Amino acid sequence: LRRQIVEKVYFKPYVGFMGSSFSKLRSKLPKIGFSALRTPLPKNVNLVTLTNNYANFHQGHVLLRVSHVYSVGEHPALSKPVHLTLSNLFSRRFRVVKAREVSLTANQPIERIHSRKRVPWVVNERVSASKAHVKKYPFDQTSMSLWLRPMEVRTFLIKLEENHKVESEFHSGFD
């Protein structure tokens, strides 16, 4: 419960589009909302980053970063690895047509990181008794599915295609 409260208080999503000349008009408009997600994410998953700021460097791909909120053993159910399918993540308005996993900083393919020789990491016996953090789950590019392990952060470059045939999914105060 503590993790969920922390996420809501300190990591609220925010988006801003309106210029200062609209400030008087803004108070008269109904509140309008939109979610690009098809369904809410699981309680143990956080959408950390979704941005097209680097699209010019990545052939128009959007940067997507997701994280597992809980640590190993912190919660009986929510500390377990969780499955996500990127092709089902967004609303009908957007479709993921291509995805590839990259490093956290998105400057190289994840395969390059995993192919390097790693320095052995010594952990105490209590932590290493739980193998939930040991098993690696590769990203399946065909099904666009992945598993997030406890406290894991994964970064993807995704190609989104907008479906212009879908009517607006905005929700207004007039409904």
C-alpha positions as a Python dict, from the first residue, in 0.01 Angstrom:
ca = {
    (1, 'L'): (0, 0, 0),
    (2, 'R'): (286, 235, 84),
    (3, 'R'): (435, 199, -266),
    (4, 'Q'): (101, 279, -431),
    (5, 'I'): (55, 592, -220),
    (6, 'V'): (411, 709, -292),
    (7, 'E'): (353, 661, -667),
    (8, 'K'): (29, 863, -658),
    (9, 'V'): (171, 1147, -447),
    (10, 'Y'): (518, 1190, -594),
    (11, 'F'): (486, 1062, -949),
    (12, 'K'): (166, 1213, -1083),
    (13, 'P'): (154, 1227, -1462),
    (14, 'Y'): (144, 1572, -1612),
    (15, 'V'): (100, 1718, -1957),
    (16, 'G'): (74, 2080, -2059),
    (17, 'F'): (-39, 2226, -2390),
    (18, 'M'): (-217, 2555, -2324),
    (19, 'G'): (-66, 2897, -2381),
    (20, 'S'): (-104, 3186, -2135),
    (21, 'S'): (-349, 3371, -2362),
    (22, 'F'): (-608, 3101, -2288),
    (23, 'S'): (-597, 3130, -1908),
    (24, 'K'): (-931, 3317, -1879),
    (25, 'L'): (-1101, 3078, -2117),
    (26, 'R'): (-960, 2777, -1933),
    (27, 'S'): (-1163, 2844, -1618),
    (28, 'K'): (-1486, 2834, -1822),
    (29, 'L'): (-1409, 2508, -2005),
    (30, 'P'): (-1516, 2168, -1874),
    (31, 'K'): (-1241, 1938, -1756),
    (32, 'I'): (-1129, 1717, -2041),
    (33, 'G'): (-933, 1397, -2001),
    (34, 'F'): (-768, 1144, -2225),
    (35, 'S'): (-576, 824, -2169),
    (36, 'A'): (-361, 673, -2439),
    (37, 'L'): (-367, 344, -2246),
    (38, 'R'): (-622, 81, -2339),
    (39, 'T'): (-665, -33, -1978),
    (40, 'P'): (-502, 72, -1652),
    (41, 'L'): (-158, -74, -1590),
    (42, 'P'): (-121, -341, -1322),
    (43, 'K'): (-69, -197, -971),
    (44, 'N'): (294, -309, -972),
    (45, 'V'): (384, -138, -1303),
    (46, 'N'): (468, 226, -1358),
    (47, 'L'): (483, 403, -1694),
    (48, 'V'): (800, 605, -1635),
    (49, 'T'): (854, 764, -1976),
    (50, 'L'): (658, 803, -2297),
    (51, 'T'): (812, 1072, -2515),
    (52, 'N'): (884, 1154, -2875),
    (53, 'N'): (1157, 1404, -2776),
    (54, 'Y'): (1424, 1182, -2930),
    (55, 'A'): (1229, 1069, -3237),
    (56, 'N'): (1466, 1257, -3469),
    (57, 'F'): (1755, 1044, -3344),
    (58, 'H'): (1562, 715, -3362),
    (59, 'Q'): (1386, 720, -3702),
    (60, 'G'): (1059, 848, -3556),
    (61, 'H'): (1040, 591, -3276),
    (62, 'V'): (893, 690, -2939),
    (63, 'L'): (1080, 622, -2615),
    (64, 'L'): (884, 405, -2370),
    (65, 'R'): (1015, 317, -2025),
    (66, 'V'): (828, 96, -1777),
    (67, 'S'): (924, -15, -1428),
    (68, 'H'): (821, -268, -1167),
    (69, 'V'): (731, -80, -850),
    (70, 'Y'): (791, -349, -586),
    (71, 'S'): (1103, -515, -454),
    (72, 'V'): (1158, -890, -406),
    (73, 'G'): (954, -1012, -108),
    (74, 'E'): (796, -673, -37),
    (75, 'H'): (440, -789, -113),
    (76, 'P'): (304, -1145, -142),
    (77, 'A'): (145, -1091, -487),
    (78, 'L'): (267, -758, -623),
    (79, 'S'): (638, -847, -582),
    (80, 'K'): (614, -1116, -847),
    (81, 'P'): (723, -1066, -1210),
    (82, 'V'): (446, -917, -1423),
    (83, 'H'): (366, -977, -1790),
    (84, 'L'): (298, -690, -2036),
    (85, 'T'): (218, -692, -2406),
    (86, 'L'): (316, -369, -2578),
    (87, 'S'): (80, -428, -2870),
    (88, 'N'): (-216, -421, -2626),
    (89, 'L'): (-90, -132, -2416),
    (90, 'F'): (-239, 164, -2602),
    (91, 'S'): (-593, 263, -2693),
    (92, 'R'): (-750, 190, -3029),
    (93, 'R'): (-625, 528, -3146),
    (94, 'F'): (-260, 415, -3137),
    (95, 'R'): (-105, 86, -3242),
    (96, 'V'): (246, -35, -3171),
    (97, 'V'): (376, -166, -3503),
    (98, 'K'): (737, -223, -3401),
    (99, 'A'): (934, -234, -3078),
    (100, 'R'): (1290, -304, -2973),
    (101, 'E'): (1446, -303, -2631),
    (102, 'V'): (1735, -67, -2570),
    (103, 'S'): (1960, 29, -2281),
    (104, 'L'): (1820, 246, -2003),
    (105, 'T'): (1966, 554, -2171),
    (106, 'A'): (1836, 434, -2513),
    (107, 'N'): (2175, 475, -2678),
    (108, 'Q'): (2239, 111, -2767),
    (109, 'P'): (2051, -216, -2823),
    (110, 'I'): (1998, -425, -2510),
    (111, 'E'): (2174, -720, -2679),
    (112, 'R'): (2500, -524, -2672),
    (113, 'I'): (2465, -472, -2297),
    (114, 'H'): (2389, -841, -2230),
    (115, 'S'): (2674, -964, -2449),
    (116, 'R'): (2937, -792, -2233),
    (117, 'K'): (3125, -984, -1969),
    (118, 'R'): (2976, -892, -1634),
    (119, 'V'): (3150, -835, -1305),
    (120, 'P'): (3029, -1089, -1044),
    (121, 'W'): (2799, -925, -792),
    (122, 'V'): (2823, -1063, -439),
    (123, 'V'): (2497, -1059, -243),
    (124, 'N'): (2417, -1188, 103),
    (125, 'E'): (2262, -1535, 143),
    (126, 'R'): (1919, -1403, 245),
    (127, 'V'): (1875, -1211, -80),
    (128, 'S'): (2023, -1479, -303),
    (129, 'A'): (1786, -1737, -151),
    (130, 'S'): (1509, -1569, -351),
    (131, 'K'): (1574, -1637, -719),
    (132, 'A'): (1301, -1397, -845),
    (133, 'H'): (1565, -1142, -936),
    (134, 'V'): (1798, -1387, -1109),
    (135, 'K'): (1596, -1523, -1402),
    (136, 'K'): (1617, -1308, -1713),
    (137, 'Y'): (1313, -1264, -1936),
    (138, 'P'): (1405, -1154, -2289),
    (139, 'F'): (1172, -927, -2484),
    (140, 'D'): (979, -1116, -2751),
    (141, 'Q'): (973, -886, -3056),
    (142, 'T'): (723, -1105, -3242),
    (143, 'S'): (449, -1094, -2977),
    (144, 'M'): (583, -767, -2828),
    (145, 'S'): (556, -920, -2482),
    (146, 'L'): (783, -886, -2184),
    (147, 'W'): (812, -976, -1819),
    (148, 'L'): (911, -715, -1563),
    (149, 'R'): (1095, -846, -1260),
    (150, 'P'): (1079, -677, -917),
    (151, 'M'): (1240, -329, -927),
    (152, 'E'): (1332, -374, -1292),
    (153, 'V'): (1323, -83, -1538),
    (154, 'R'): (1305, -160, -1911),
    (155, 'T'): (1333, 83, -2201),
    (156, 'F'): (1195, 44, -2553),
    (157, 'L'): (1190, 234, -2878),
    (158, 'I'): (846, 183, -3026),
    (159, 'K'): (696, 279, -3360),
    (160, 'L'): (340, 403, -3312),
    (161, 'E'): (85, 419, -3587),
    (162, 'E'): (-213, 646, -3534),
    (163, 'N'): (-554, 514, -3638),
    (164, 'H'): (-734, 821, -3774),
    (165, 'K'): (-1057, 623, -3825),
    (166, 'V'): (-1114, 597, -3450),
    (167, 'E'): (-1330, 879, -3324),
    (168, 'S'): (-1191, 1101, -3053),
    (169, 'E'): (-1147, 925, -2721),
    (170, 'F'): (-1151, 1246, -2521),
    (171, 'H'): (-1388, 1257, -2226),
    (172, 'S'): (-1543, 1587, -2143),
    (173, 'G'): (-1743, 1727, -1856),
    (174, 'F'): (-2050, 1737, -2082),
    (175, 'D'): (-2105, 1359, -2070),
}
